[in-house]
PDB file of N, CA and C in Angstrom:
ATOM      1  N   MET A   1      42.285  40.744  81.011  1.00  0.00           N
ATOM      2  CA  MET A   1      43.354  40.006  80.331  1.00  0.00           C
ATOM      3  C   MET A   1      43.032  38.516  80.294  1.00  0.00           C
ATOM      4  N   ARG A   2      42.517  38.000  81.396  1.00  0.00           N
ATOM      5  CA  ARG A   2      42.194  36.575  81.418  1.00  0.00           C
ATOM      6  C   ARG A   2      41.115  36.249  80.396  1.00  0.00           C
ATOM      7  N   ARG A   3      40.186  37.196  80.180  1.00  0.00           N
ATOM      8  CA  ARG A   3      39.131  36.952  79.198  1.00  0.00           C
ATOM      9  C   ARG A   3      39.726  36.817  77.801  1.00  0.00           C
ATOM     10  N   VAL A   4      40.748  37.645  77.516  1.00  0.00           N
ATOM     11  CA  VAL A   4      41.398  37.573  76.204  1.00  0.00           C
ATOM     12  C   VAL A   4      42.085  36.227  76.032  1.00  0.00           C
ATOM     13  N   VAL A   5      42.767  35.769  77.084  1.00  0.00           N
ATOM     14  CA  VAL A   5      43.461  34.486  77.008  1.00  0.00           C
ATOM     15  C   VAL A   5      42.450  33.362  76.774  1.00  0.00           C
ATOM     16  N   LYS A   6      41.317  33.423  77.486  1.00  0.00           N
ATOM     17  CA  LYS A   6      40.292  32.398  77.320  1.00  0.00           C
ATOM     18  C   LYS A   6      39.742  32.414  75.897  1.00  0.00           C
ATOM     19  N   TRP A   7      39.499  33.623  75.359  1.00  0.00           N
ATOM     20  CA  TRP A   7      38.976  33.753  74.005  1.00  0.00           C
ATOM     21  C   TRP A   7      39.978  33.197  72.985  1.00  0.00           C
ATOM     22  N   LEU A   8      41.270  33.514  73.179  1.00  0.00           N
ATOM     23  CA  LEU A   8      42.296  33.011  72.264  1.00  0.00           C
ATOM     24  C   LEU A   8      42.382  31.488  72.340  1.00  0.00           C
ATOM     25  N   THR A   9      42.255  30.941  73.563  1.00  0.00           N
ATOM     26  CA  THR A   9      42.300  29.487  73.715  1.00  0.00           C
ATOM     27  C   THR A   9      41.127  28.838  72.988  1.00  0.00           C
ATOM     28  N   MET A  10      39.942  29.438  73.117  1.00  0.00           N
ATOM     29  CA  MET A  10      38.765  28.893  72.433  1.00  0.00           C
ATOM     30  C   MET A  10      38.958  28.943  70.923  1.00  0.00           C
ATOM     31  N   MET A  11      39.514  30.066  70.423  1.00  0.00           N
ATOM     32  CA  MET A  11      39.750  30.188  68.986  1.00  0.00           C
ATOM     33  C   MET A  11      40.756  29.143  68.523  1.00  0.00           C
ATOM     34  N   PHE A  12      41.824  28.937  69.314  1.00  0.00           N
ATOM     35  CA  PHE A  12      42.850  27.965  68.961  1.00  0.00           C
ATOM     36  C   PHE A  12      42.270  26.552  68.910  1.00  0.00           C
ATOM     37  N   LEU A  13      41.426  26.220  69.897  1.00  0.00           N
ATOM     38  CA  LEU A  13      40.788  24.897  69.911  1.00  0.00           C
ATOM     39  C   LEU A  13      39.872  24.745  68.710  1.00  0.00           C
ATOM     40  N   GLY A  14      39.148  25.797  68.376  1.00  0.00           N
ATOM     41  CA  GLY A  14      38.258  25.747  67.214  1.00  0.00           C
ATOM     42  C   GLY A  14      39.050  25.503  65.936  1.00  0.00           C
ATOM     43  N   LEU A  15      40.195  26.176  65.805  1.00  0.00           N
ATOM     44  CA  LEU A  15      41.032  25.980  64.629  1.00  0.00           C
ATOM     45  C   LEU A  15      41.556  24.551  64.566  1.00  0.00           C
ATOM     46  N   LEU A  16      41.944  24.001  65.727  1.00  0.00           N
ATOM     47  CA  LEU A  16      42.430  22.620  65.748  1.00  0.00           C
ATOM     48  C   LEU A  16      41.345  21.657  65.278  1.00  0.00           C
ATOM     49  N   VAL A  17      40.107  21.897  65.737  1.00  0.00           N
ATOM     50  CA  VAL A  17      38.994  21.033  65.321  1.00  0.00           C
ATOM     51  C   VAL A  17      38.773  21.155  63.816  1.00  0.00           C
ATOM     52  N   LEU A  18      38.825  22.386  63.297  1.00  0.00           N
ATOM     53  CA  LEU A  18      38.631  22.579  61.858  1.00  0.00           C
ATOM     54  C   LEU A  18      39.715  21.859  61.060  1.00  0.00           C
ATOM     55  N   VAL A  19      40.959  21.971  61.499  1.00  0.00           N
ATOM     56  CA  VAL A  19      42.064  21.304  60.796  1.00  0.00           C
ATOM     57  C   VAL A  19      41.883  19.793  60.838  1.00  0.00           C
ATOM     58  N   ALA A  20      41.460  19.267  61.996  1.00  0.00           N
ATOM     59  CA  ALA A  20      41.248  17.830  62.117  1.00  0.00           C
ATOM     60  C   ALA A  20      40.139  17.375  61.166  1.00  0.00           C
ATOM     61  N   ILE A  21      39.057  18.156  61.093  1.00  0.00           N
ATOM     62  CA  ILE A  21      37.956  17.804  60.188  1.00  0.00           C
ATOM     63  C   ILE A  21      38.441  17.832  58.742  1.00  0.00           C
ATOM     64  N   LEU A  22      39.255  18.849  58.402  1.00  0.00           N
ATOM     65  CA  LEU A  22      39.777  18.925  57.035  1.00  0.00           C
ATOM     66  C   LEU A  22      40.639  17.709  56.716  1.00  0.00           C
ATOM     67  N   PHE A  23      41.499  17.304  57.648  1.00  0.00           N
ATOM     68  CA  PHE A  23      42.368  16.160  57.404  1.00  0.00           C
ATOM     69  C   PHE A  23      41.556  14.879  57.245  1.00  0.00           C
ATOM     70  N   VAL A  24      40.375  14.823  57.894  1.00  0.00           N
ATOM     71  CA  VAL A  24      39.527  13.640  57.759  1.00  0.00           C
ATOM     72  C   VAL A  24      38.743  13.692  56.446  1.00  0.00           C
ATOM     73  N   LEU A  25      38.248  14.881  56.092  1.00  0.00           N
ATOM     74  CA  LEU A  25      37.370  15.000  54.924  1.00  0.00           C
ATOM     75  C   LEU A  25      38.131  15.031  53.603  1.00  0.00           C
ATOM     76  N   LEU A  26      39.280  15.708  53.566  1.00  0.00           N
ATOM     77  CA  LEU A  26      39.982  15.870  52.294  1.00  0.00           C
ATOM     78  C   LEU A  26      40.325  14.539  51.615  1.00  0.00           C
ATOM     79  N   PRO A  27      40.876  13.547  52.320  1.00  0.00           N
ATOM     80  CA  PRO A  27      41.156  12.269  51.639  1.00  0.00           C
ATOM     81  C   PRO A  27      39.890  11.626  51.096  1.00  0.00           C
ATOM     82  N   ALA A  28      38.772  11.730  51.818  1.00  0.00           N
ATOM     83  CA  ALA A  28      37.517  11.129  51.350  1.00  0.00           C
ATOM     84  C   ALA A  28      37.041  11.829  50.076  1.00  0.00           C
ATOM     85  N   VAL A  29      37.097  13.164  50.071  1.00  0.00           N
ATOM     86  CA  VAL A  29      36.680  13.918  48.877  1.00  0.00           C
ATOM     87  C   VAL A  29      37.620  13.603  47.712  1.00  0.00           C
ATOM     88  N   PHE A  30      38.909  13.531  47.993  1.00  0.00           N
ATOM     89  CA  PHE A  30      39.896  13.239  46.947  1.00  0.00           C
ATOM     90  C   PHE A  30      39.662  11.844  46.357  1.00  0.00           C
ATOM     91  N   ALA A  31      39.402  10.870  47.230  1.00  0.00           N
ATOM     92  CA  ALA A  31      39.172   9.502  46.765  1.00  0.00           C
ATOM     93  C   ALA A  31      37.890   9.427  45.939  1.00  0.00           C
ATOM     94  N   SER A  32      36.846  10.121  46.390  1.00  0.00           N
ATOM     95  CA  SER A  32      35.580  10.056  45.662  1.00  0.00           C
ATOM     96  C   SER A  32      35.697  10.766  44.310  1.00  0.00           C
ATOM     97  N   SER A  33      36.528  11.809  44.232  1.00  0.00           N
ATOM     98  CA  SER A  33      36.680  12.521  42.966  1.00  0.00           C
ATOM     99  C   SER A  33      37.517  11.678  41.994  1.00  0.00           C
ATOM    100  N   LEU A  34      38.422  10.865  42.524  1.00  0.00           N
ATOM    101  CA  LEU A  34      39.230   9.999  41.663  1.00  0.00           C
ATOM    102  C   LEU A  34      38.419   8.809  41.170  1.00  0.00           C
ATOM    103  N   ALA A  35      37.509   8.315  41.991  1.00  0.00           N
ATOM    104  CA  ALA A  35      36.746   7.122  41.641  1.00  0.00           C
ATOM    105  C   ALA A  35      35.835   7.397  40.442  1.00  0.00           C
TER     106      ALA A  35
END
């Protein structure tokens, strides 16, 4: 059970990192496409 919790925590952290990267990249891509 603890292994499952650890795996879920790792997945959750990975998703948070992906969302953070998207929030950083999307405005840059949007600005460059408008320019």
